mmCIF file of C-alpha atoms (C1' of nucleotides) in Angstrom:
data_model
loop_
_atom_site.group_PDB
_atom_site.id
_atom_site.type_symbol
_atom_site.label_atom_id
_atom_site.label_comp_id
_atom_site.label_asym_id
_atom_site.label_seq_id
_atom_site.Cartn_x
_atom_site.Cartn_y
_atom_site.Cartn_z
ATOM 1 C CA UNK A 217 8.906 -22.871 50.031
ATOM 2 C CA UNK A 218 7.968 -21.482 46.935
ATOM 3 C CA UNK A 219 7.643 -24.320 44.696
ATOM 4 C CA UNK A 220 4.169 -24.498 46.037
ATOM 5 C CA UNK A 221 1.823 -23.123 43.055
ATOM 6 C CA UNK A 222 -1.579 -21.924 43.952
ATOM 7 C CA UNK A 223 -3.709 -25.102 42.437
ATOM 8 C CA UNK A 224 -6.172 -23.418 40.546
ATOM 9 C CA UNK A 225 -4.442 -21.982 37.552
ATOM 10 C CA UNK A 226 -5.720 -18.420 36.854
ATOM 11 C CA UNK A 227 -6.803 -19.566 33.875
ATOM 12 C CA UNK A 228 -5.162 -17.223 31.698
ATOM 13 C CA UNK A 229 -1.887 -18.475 32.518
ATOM 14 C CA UNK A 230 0.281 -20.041 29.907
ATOM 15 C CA UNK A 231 -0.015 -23.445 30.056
ATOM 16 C CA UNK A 232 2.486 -25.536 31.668
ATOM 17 C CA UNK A 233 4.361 -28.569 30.485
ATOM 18 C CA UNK A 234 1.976 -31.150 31.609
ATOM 19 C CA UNK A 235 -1.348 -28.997 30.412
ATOM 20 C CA UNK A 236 1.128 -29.073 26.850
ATOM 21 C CA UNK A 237 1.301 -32.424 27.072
ATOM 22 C CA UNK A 238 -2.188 -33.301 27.068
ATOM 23 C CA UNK A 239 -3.364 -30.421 24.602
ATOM 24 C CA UNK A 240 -1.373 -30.084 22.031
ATOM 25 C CA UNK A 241 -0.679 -33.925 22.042
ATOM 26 C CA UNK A 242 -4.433 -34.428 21.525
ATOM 27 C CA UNK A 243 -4.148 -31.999 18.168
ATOM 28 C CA UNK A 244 -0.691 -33.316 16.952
ATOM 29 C CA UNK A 245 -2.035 -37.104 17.119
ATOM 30 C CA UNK A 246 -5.297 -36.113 15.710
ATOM 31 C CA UNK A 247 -3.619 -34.792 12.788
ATOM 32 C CA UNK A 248 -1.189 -37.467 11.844
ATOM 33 C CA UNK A 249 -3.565 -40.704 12.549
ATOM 34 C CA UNK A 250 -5.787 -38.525 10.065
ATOM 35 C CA UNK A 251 -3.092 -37.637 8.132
ATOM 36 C CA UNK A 252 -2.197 -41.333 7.732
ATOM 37 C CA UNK A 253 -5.517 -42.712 7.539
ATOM 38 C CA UNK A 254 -6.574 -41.097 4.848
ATOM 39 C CA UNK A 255 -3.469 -41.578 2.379
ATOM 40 C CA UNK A 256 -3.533 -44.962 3.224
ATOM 41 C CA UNK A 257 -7.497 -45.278 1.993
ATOM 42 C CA UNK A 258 -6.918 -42.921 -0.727
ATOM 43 C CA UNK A 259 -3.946 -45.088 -2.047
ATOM 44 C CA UNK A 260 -5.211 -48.348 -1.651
ATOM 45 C CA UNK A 261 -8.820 -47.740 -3.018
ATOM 46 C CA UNK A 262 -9.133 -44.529 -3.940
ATOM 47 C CA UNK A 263 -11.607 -43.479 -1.152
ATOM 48 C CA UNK A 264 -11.007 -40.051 1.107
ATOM 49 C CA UNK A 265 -11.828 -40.578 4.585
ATOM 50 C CA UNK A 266 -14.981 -38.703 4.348
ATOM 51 C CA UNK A 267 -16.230 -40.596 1.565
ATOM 52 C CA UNK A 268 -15.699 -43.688 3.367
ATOM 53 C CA UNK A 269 -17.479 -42.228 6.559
ATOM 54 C CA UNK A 270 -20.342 -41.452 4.484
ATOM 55 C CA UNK A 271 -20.443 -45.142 3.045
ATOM 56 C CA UNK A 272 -20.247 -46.858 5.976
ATOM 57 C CA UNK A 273 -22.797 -44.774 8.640
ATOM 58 C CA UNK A 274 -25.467 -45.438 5.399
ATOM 59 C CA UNK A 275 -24.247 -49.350 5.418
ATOM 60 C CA UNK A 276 -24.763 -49.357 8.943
ATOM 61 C CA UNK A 277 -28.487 -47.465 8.498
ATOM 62 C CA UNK A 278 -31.392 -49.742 7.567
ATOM 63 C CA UNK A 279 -32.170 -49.951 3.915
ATOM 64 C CA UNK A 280 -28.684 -48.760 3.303
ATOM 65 C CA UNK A 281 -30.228 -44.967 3.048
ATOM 66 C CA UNK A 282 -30.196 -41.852 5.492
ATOM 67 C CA UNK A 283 -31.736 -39.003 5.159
ATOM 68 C CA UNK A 284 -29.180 -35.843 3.631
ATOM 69 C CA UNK A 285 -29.620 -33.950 7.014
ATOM 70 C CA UNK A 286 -28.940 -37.028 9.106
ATOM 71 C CA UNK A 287 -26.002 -38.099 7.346
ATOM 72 C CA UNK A 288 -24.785 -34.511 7.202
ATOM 73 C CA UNK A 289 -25.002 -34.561 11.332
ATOM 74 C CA UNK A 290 -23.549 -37.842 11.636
ATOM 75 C CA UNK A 291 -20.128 -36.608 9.607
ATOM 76 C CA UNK A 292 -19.759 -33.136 11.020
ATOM 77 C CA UNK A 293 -20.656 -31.669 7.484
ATOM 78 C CA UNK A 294 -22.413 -28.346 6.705
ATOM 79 C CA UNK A 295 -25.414 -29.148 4.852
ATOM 80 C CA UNK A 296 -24.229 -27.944 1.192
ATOM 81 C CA UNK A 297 -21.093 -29.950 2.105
ATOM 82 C CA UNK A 298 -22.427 -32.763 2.249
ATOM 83 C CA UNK A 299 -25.048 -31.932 -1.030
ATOM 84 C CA UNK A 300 -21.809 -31.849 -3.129
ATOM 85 C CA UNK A 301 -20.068 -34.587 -1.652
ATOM 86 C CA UNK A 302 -23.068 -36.980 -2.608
ATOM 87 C CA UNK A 303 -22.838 -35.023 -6.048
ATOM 88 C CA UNK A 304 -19.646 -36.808 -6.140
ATOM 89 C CA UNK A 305 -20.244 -40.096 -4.995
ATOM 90 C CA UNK A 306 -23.320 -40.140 -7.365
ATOM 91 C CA UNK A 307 -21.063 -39.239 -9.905
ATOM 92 C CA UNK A 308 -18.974 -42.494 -9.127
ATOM 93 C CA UNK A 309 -21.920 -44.895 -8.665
ATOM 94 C CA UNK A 310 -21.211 -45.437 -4.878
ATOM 95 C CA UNK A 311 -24.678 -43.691 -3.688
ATOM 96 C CA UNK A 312 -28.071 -42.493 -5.683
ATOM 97 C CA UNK A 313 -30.591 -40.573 -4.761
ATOM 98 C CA UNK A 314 -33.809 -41.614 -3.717
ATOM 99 C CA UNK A 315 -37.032 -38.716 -3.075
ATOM 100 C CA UNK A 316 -38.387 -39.064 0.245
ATOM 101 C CA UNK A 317 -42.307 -40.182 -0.072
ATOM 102 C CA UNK A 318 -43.366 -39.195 3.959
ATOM 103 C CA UNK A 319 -41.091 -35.693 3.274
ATOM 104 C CA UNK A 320 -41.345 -34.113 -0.270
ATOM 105 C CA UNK A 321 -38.505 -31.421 0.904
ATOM 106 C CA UNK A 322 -36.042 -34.316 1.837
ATOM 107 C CA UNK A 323 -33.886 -36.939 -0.068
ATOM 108 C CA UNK A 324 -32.269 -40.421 1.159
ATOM 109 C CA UNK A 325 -29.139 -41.391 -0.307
ATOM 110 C CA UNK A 326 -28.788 -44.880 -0.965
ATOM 111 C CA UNK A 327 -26.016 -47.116 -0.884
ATOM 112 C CA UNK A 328 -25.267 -48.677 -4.154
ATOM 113 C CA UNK A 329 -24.428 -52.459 -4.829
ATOM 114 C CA UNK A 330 -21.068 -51.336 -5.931
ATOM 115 C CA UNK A 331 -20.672 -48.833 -3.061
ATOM 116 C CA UNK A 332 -21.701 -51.525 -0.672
ATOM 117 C CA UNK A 333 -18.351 -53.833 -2.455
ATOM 118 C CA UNK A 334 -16.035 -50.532 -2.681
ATOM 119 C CA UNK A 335 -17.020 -50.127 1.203
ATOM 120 C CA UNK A 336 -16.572 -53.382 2.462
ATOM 121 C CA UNK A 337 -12.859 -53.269 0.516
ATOM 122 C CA UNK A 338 -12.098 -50.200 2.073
ATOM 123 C CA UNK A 339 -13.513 -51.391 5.765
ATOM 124 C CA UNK A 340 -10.667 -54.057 6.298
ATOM 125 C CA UNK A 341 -7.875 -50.880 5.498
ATOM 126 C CA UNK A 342 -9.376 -48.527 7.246
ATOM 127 C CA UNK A 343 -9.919 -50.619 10.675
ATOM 128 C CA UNK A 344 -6.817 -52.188 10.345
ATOM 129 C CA UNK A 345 -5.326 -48.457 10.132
ATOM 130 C CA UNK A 346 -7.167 -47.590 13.324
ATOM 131 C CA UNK A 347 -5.961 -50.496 15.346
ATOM 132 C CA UNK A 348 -2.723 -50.191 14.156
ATOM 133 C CA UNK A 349 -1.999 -46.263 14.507
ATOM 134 C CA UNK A 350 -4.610 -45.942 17.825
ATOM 135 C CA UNK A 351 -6.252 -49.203 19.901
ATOM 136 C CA UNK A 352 -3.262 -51.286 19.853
ATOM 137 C CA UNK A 353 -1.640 -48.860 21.768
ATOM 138 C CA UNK A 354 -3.961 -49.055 24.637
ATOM 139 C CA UNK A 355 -4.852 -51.514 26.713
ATOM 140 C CA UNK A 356 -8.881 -52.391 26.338
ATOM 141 C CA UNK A 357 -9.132 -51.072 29.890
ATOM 142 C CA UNK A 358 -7.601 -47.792 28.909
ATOM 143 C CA UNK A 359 -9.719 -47.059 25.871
ATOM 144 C CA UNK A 360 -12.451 -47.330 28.103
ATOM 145 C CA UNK A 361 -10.982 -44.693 29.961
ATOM 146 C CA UNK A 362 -10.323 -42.676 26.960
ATOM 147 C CA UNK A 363 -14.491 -43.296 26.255
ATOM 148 C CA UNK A 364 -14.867 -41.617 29.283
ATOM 149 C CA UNK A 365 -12.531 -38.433 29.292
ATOM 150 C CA UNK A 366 -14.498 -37.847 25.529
ATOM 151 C CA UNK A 367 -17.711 -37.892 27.486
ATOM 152 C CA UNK A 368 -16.472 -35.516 29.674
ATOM 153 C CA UNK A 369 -15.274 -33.376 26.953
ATOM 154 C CA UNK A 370 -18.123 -33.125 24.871
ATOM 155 C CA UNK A 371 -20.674 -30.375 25.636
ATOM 156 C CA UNK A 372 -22.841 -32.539 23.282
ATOM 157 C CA UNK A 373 -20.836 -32.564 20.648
ATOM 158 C CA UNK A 374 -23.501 -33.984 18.982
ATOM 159 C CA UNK A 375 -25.775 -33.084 20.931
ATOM 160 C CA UNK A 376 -29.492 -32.674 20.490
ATOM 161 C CA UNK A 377 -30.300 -35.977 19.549
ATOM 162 C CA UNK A 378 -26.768 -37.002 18.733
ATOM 163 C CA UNK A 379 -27.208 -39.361 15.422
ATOM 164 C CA UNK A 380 -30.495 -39.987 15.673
ATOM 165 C CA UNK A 381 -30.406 -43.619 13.788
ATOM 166 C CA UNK A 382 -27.523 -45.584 13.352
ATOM 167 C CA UNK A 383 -24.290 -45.185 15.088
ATOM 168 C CA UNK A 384 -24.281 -47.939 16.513
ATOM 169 C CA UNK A 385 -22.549 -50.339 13.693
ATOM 170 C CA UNK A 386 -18.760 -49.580 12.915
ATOM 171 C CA UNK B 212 -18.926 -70.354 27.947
ATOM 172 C CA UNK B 213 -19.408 -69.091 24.524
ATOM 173 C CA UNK B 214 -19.176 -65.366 26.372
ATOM 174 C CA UNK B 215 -15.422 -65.604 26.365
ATOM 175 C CA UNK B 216 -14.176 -63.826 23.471
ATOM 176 C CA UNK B 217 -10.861 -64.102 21.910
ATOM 177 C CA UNK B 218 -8.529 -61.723 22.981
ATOM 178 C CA UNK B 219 -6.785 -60.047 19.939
ATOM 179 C CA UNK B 220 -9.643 -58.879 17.933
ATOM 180 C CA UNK B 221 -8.959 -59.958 14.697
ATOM 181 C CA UNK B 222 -8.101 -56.578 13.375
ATOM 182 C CA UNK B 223 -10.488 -56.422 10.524
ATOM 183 C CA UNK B 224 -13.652 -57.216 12.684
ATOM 184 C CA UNK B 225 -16.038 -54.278 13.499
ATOM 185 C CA UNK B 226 -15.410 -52.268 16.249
ATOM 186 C CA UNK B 227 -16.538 -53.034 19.475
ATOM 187 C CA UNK B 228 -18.534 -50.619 21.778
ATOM 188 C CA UNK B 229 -15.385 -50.317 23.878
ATOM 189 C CA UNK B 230 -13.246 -49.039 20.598
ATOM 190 C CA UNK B 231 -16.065 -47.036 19.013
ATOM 191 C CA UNK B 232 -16.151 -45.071 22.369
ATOM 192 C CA UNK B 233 -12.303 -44.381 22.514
ATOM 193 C CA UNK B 234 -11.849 -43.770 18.614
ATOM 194 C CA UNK B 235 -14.702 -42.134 17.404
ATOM 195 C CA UNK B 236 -15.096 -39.712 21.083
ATOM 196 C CA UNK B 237 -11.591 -38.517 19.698
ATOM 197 C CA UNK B 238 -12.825 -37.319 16.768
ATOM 198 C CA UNK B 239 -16.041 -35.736 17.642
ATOM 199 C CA UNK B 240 -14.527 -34.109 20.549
ATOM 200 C CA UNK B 241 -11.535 -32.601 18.624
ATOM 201 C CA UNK B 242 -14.051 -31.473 16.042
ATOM 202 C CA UNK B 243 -16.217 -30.466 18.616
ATOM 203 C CA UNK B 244 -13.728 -28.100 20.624
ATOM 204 C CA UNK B 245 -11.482 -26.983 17.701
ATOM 205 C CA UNK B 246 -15.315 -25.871 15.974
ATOM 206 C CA UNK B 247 -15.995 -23.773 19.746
ATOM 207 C CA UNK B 248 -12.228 -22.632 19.851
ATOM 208 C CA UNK B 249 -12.413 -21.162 16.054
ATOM 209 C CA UNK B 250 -15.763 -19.380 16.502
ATOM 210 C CA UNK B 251 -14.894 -17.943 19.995
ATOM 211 C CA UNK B 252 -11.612 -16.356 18.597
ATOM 212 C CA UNK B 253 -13.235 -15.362 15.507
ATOM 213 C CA UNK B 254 -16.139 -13.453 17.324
ATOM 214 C CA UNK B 255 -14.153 -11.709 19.970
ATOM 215 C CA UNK B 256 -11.144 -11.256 18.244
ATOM 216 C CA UNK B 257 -11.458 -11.610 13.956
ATOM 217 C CA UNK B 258 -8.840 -14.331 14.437
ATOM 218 C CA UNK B 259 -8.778 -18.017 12.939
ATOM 219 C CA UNK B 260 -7.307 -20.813 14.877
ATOM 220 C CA UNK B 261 -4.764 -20.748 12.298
ATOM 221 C CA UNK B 262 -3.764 -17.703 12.653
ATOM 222 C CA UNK B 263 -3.522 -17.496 15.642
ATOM 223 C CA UNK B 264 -1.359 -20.772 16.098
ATOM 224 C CA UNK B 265 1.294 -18.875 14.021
ATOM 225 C CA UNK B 266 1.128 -15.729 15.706
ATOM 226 C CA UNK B 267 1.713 -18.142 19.013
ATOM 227 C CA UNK B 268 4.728 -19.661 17.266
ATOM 228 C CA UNK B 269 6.196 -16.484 16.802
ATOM 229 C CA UNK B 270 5.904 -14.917 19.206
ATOM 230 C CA UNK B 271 7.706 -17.534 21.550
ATOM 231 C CA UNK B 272 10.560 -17.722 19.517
ATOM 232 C CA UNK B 273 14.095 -15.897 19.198
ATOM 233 C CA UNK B 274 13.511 -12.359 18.119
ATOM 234 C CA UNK B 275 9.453 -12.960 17.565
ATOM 235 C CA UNK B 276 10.664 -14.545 14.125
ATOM 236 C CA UNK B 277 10.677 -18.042 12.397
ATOM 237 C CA UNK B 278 11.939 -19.353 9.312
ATOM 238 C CA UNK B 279 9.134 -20.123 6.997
ATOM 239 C CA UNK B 280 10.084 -23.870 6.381
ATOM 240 C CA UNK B 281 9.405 -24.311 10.110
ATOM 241 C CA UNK B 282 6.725 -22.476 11.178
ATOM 242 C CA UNK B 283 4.812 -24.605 8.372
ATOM 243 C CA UNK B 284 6.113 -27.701 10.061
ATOM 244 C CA UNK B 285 5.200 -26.340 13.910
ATOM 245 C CA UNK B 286 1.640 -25.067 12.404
ATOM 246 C CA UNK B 287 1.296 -28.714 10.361
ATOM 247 C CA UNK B 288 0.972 -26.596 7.202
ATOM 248 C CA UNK B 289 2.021 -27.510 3.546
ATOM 249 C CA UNK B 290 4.281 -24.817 2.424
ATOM 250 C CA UNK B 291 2.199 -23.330 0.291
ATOM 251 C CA UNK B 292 -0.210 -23.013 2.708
ATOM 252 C CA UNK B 293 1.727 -20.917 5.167
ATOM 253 C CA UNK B 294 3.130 -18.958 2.143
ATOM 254 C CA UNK B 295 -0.313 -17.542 1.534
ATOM 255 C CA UNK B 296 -1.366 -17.541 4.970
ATOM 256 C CA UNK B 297 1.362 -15.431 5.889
ATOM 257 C CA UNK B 298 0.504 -13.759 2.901
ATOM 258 C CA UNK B 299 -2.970 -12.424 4.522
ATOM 259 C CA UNK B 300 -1.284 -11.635 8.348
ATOM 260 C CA UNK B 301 1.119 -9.084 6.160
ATOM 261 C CA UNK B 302 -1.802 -7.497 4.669
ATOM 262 C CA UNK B 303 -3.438 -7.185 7.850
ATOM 263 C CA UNK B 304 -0.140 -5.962 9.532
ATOM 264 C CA UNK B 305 -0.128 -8.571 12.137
ATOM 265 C CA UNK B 306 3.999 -9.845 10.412
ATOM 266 C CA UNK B 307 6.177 -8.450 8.024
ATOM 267 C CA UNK B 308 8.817 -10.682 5.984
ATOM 268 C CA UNK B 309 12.048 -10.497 6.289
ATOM 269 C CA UNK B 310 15.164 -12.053 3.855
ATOM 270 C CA UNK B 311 17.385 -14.302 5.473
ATOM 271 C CA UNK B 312 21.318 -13.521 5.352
ATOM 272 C CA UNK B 313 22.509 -16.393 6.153
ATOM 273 C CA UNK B 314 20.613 -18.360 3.191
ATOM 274 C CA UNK B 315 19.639 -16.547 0.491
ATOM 275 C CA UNK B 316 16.787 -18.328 -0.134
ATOM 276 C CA UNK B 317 15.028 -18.653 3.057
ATOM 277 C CA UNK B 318 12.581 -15.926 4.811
ATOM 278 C CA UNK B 319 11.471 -15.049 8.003
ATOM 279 C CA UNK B 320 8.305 -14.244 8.735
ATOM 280 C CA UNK B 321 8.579 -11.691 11.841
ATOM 281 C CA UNK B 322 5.729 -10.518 14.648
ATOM 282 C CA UNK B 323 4.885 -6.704 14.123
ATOM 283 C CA UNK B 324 4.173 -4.584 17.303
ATOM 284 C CA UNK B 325 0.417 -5.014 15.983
ATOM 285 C CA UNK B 326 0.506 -8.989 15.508
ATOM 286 C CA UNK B 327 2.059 -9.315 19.457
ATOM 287 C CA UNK B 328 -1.230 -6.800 20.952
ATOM 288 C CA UNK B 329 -3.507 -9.072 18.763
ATOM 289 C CA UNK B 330 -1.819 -12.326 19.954
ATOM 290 C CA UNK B 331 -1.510 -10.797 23.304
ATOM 291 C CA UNK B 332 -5.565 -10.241 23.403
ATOM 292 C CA UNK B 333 -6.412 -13.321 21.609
ATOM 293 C CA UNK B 334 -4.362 -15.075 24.013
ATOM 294 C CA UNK B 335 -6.350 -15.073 27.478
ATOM 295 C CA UNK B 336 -8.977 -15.993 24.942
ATOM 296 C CA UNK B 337 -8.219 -18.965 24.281
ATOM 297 C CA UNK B 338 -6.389 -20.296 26.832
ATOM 298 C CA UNK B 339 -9.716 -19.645 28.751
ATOM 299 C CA UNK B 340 -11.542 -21.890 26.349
ATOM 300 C CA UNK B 341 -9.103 -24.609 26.060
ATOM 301 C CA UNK B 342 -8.863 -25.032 29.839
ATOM 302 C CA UNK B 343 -12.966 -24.579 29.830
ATOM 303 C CA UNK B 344 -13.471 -27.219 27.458
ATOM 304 C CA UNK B 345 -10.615 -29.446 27.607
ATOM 305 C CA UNK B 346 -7.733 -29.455 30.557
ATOM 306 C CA UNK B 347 -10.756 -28.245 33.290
ATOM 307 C CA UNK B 348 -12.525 -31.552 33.184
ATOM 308 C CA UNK B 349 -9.483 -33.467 34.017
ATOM 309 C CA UNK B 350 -7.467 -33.531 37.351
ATOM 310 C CA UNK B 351 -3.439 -32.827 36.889
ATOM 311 C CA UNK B 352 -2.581 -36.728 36.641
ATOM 312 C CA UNK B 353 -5.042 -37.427 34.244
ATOM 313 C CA UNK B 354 -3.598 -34.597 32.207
ATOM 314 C CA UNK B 355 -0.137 -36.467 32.702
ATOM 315 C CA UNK B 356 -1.944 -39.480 31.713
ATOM 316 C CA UNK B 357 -3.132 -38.115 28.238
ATOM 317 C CA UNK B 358 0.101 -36.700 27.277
ATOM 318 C CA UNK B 359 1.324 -40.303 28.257
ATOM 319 C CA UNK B 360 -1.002 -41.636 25.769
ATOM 320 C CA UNK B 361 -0.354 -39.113 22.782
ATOM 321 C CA UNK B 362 3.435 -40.140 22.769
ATOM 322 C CA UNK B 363 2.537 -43.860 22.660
ATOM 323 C CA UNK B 364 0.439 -42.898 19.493
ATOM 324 C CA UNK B 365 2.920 -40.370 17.486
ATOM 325 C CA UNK B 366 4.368 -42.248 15.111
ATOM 326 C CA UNK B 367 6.487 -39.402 15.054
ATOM 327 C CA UNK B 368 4.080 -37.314 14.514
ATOM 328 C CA UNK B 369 6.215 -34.019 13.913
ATOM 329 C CA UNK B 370 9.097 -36.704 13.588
ATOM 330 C CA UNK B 371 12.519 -35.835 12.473
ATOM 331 C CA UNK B 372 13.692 -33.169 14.391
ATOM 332 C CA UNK B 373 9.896 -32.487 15.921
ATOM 333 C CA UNK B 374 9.320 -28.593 16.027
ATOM 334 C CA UNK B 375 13.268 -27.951 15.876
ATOM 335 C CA UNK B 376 13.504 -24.553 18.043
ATOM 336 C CA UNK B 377 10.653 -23.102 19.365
ATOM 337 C CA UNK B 378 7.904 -25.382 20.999
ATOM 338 C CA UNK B 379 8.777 -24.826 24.493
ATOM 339 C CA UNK B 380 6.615 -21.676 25.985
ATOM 340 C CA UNK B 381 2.438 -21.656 25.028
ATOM 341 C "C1'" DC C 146 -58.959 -22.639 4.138
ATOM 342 C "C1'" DC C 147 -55.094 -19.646 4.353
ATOM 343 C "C1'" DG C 148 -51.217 -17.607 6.203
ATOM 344 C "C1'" DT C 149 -46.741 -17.829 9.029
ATOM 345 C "C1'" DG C 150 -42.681 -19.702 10.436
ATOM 346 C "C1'" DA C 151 -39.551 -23.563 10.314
ATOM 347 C "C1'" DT C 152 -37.035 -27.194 7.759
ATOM 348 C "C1'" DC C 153 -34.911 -29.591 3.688
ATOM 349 C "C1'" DG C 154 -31.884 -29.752 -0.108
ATOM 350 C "C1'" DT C 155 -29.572 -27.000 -3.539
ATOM 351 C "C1'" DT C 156 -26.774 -23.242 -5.589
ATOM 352 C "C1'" DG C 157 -23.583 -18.919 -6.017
ATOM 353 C "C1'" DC C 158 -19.817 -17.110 -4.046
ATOM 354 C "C1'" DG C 159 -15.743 -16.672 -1.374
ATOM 355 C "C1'" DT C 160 -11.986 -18.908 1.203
ATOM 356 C "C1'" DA C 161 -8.410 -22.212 2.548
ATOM 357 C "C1'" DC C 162 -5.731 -25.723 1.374
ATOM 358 C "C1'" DG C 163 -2.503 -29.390 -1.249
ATOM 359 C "C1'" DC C 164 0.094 -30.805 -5.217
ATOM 360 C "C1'" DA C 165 3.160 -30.047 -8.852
ATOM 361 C "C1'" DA C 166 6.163 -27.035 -11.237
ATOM 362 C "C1'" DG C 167 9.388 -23.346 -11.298
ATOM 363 C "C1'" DG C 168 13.228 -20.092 -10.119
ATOM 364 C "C1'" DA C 169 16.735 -18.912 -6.857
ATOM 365 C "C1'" DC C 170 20.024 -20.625 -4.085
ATOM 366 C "C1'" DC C 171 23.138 -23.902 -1.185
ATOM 367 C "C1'" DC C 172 26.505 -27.560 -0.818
ATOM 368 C "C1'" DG C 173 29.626 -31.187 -1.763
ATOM 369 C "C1'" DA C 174 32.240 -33.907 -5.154
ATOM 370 C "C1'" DA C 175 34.789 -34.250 -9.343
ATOM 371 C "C1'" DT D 182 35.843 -24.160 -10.874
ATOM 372 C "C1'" DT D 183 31.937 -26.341 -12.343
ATOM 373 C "C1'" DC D 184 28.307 -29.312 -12.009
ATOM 374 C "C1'" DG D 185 24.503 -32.059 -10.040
ATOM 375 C "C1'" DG D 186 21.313 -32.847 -6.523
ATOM 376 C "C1'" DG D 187 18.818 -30.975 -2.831
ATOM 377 C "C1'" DT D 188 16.265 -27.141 -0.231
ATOM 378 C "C1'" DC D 189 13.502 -22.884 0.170
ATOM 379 C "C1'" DC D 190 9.712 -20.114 -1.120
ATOM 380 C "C1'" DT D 191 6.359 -18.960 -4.455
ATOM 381 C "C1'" DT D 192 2.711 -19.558 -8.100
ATOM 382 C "C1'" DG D 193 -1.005 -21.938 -11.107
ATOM 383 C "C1'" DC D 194 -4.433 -25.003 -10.769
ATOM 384 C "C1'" DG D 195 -7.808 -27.981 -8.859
ATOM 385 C "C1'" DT D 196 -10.578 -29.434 -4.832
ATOM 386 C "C1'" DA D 197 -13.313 -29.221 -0.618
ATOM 387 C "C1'" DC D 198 -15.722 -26.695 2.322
ATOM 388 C "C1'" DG D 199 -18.954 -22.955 4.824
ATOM 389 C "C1'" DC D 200 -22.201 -19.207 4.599
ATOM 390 C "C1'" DA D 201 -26.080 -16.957 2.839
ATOM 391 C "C1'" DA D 202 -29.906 -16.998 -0.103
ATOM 392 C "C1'" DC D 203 -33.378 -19.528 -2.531
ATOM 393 C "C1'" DG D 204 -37.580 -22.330 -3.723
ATOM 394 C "C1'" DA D 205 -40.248 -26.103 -2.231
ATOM 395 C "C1'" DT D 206 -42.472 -28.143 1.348
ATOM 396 C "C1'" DC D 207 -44.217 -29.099 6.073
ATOM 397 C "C1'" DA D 208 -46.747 -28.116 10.484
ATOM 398 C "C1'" DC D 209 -49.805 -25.506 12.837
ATOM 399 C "C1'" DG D 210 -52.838 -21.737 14.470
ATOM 400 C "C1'" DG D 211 -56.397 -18.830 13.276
#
DNA sequence: CCGTGATCGTTGCGTACGCAAGGACCCGAA
DNA sequence: TTCGGGTCCTTGCGTACGCAACGATCACGG
């Protein structure tokens, strides 16, 4: 009988059909909910996804402001990534800048009164674009599940103190 | 029993723990691994993810060569991306180009003997780290699971005719 | 009080990518 | 045959990003 396979895969292996499945599935489905998300935020208001990350984790912060570094953790965005991206948004009147009277090194960016209104546009879209292209496929048990398996994946992800303040809004 | 919810969340209404968990874990843990996957190649081998997706491509397919037009739809490239990128694997040697006879205006982009020792190294790699950081924390059946879950969410991801030849080996 | 090292935000530079336009070519219908 | 529309790859241009370096500031130990 030598369908038997030794369990443990050697690890260096090529992956098999079902290890296929679940990888490249994971990247594929990343990419086109992304894909999708953002055209549909950029063509109905004008907003990139990361713009309308930024927007809502400082809605979601009290006083509508976070700290540069903290916001730059909370999106996954290098530092001067983030400095340029607020350039932008400053630009537009969604955010200003605010100096930081505790910290003279640091800055808050605030939300603005019309990038509070742009924002709460853009929310219905974009969570109507996530339920549509990802929870309404699952059952709420199995997006629990899925909760789960990402806490098993991450090595911290975000790890030291995750986002400090305020993740906990949508 | 004001506890009882209604069922179908109104689909503009924040997210829910529940959701948050399943939606935004996918993100930060596909940033989170695809961030450790890049750097790990890059250190041991000088190779981007990208580039080493194509040279994967290639190499599993008929003759070590693919048509340009799909490799850019395997890779999830824009055209012009791959041109260039396959620009910079000819000037480091790792694929040549090669004119198409059958259509005069197509190219192939082909796998040198030096692009399939690269691959070849790069290869254990990082099928080490994507079974460290991804397929090891999940038994076989919750692997099938996951793959289950990515085809319920592909729109079509790579729709029409998917990744026409070559997606079959790693 | 004065260093010393770390942190914060910004800036210069290089890289990777997408879009739109262009030239070469294919194919099917008149 | 010729023509019109579509496809393939490339190129010019603009954008977004990361890294490294910088000045300003903080925290802390001597």
């Amino acid at each position: 009988m030598s369908t038997v396979e030794p369990p443990p895969s050697p690890s260096s292996a090529p992956l098999d059909e079902r290890e296929l499945r679940a990888w490249r599935g994971l990247l594929r489905a990343h990419a086109s909910m992304c894909k999708a998300l953002d055209a549909e935020l950029e063509a109905v208001h004008g907003l990139p996804l990361t713009t309308y990350e930024v927007l809502m984790y400082m809605h979601d912060a009290p006083d509508r402001k976070m700290r540069m570094c903290d916001l730059a953790d909370c999106i996954l965005l290098s530092r001067s990534g983030l400095t340029r991206l607020i350039d932008r948004l400053q630009r537009d009147g969604l955010v200003a800048r605010q100096s930081c009277t505790s910290d003279a090194r640091g800055a808050y960016a605030v939300l603005t009164e019309e990038g509070a209104k742009t924002l709460e546009a853009a929310r219905a879209t974009h969570l109507a674009g996530v339920r549509r292209l990802f929870l309404s496929r699952f059952t709420p048990a199995e997006q629990e599940l899925l909760g789960d398996a990402w806490e098993r994946v991450m090595p911290g992800a975000c790890t030291p103190g995750a986002c400090a303040g305020p993740p906990p809004g949508c």
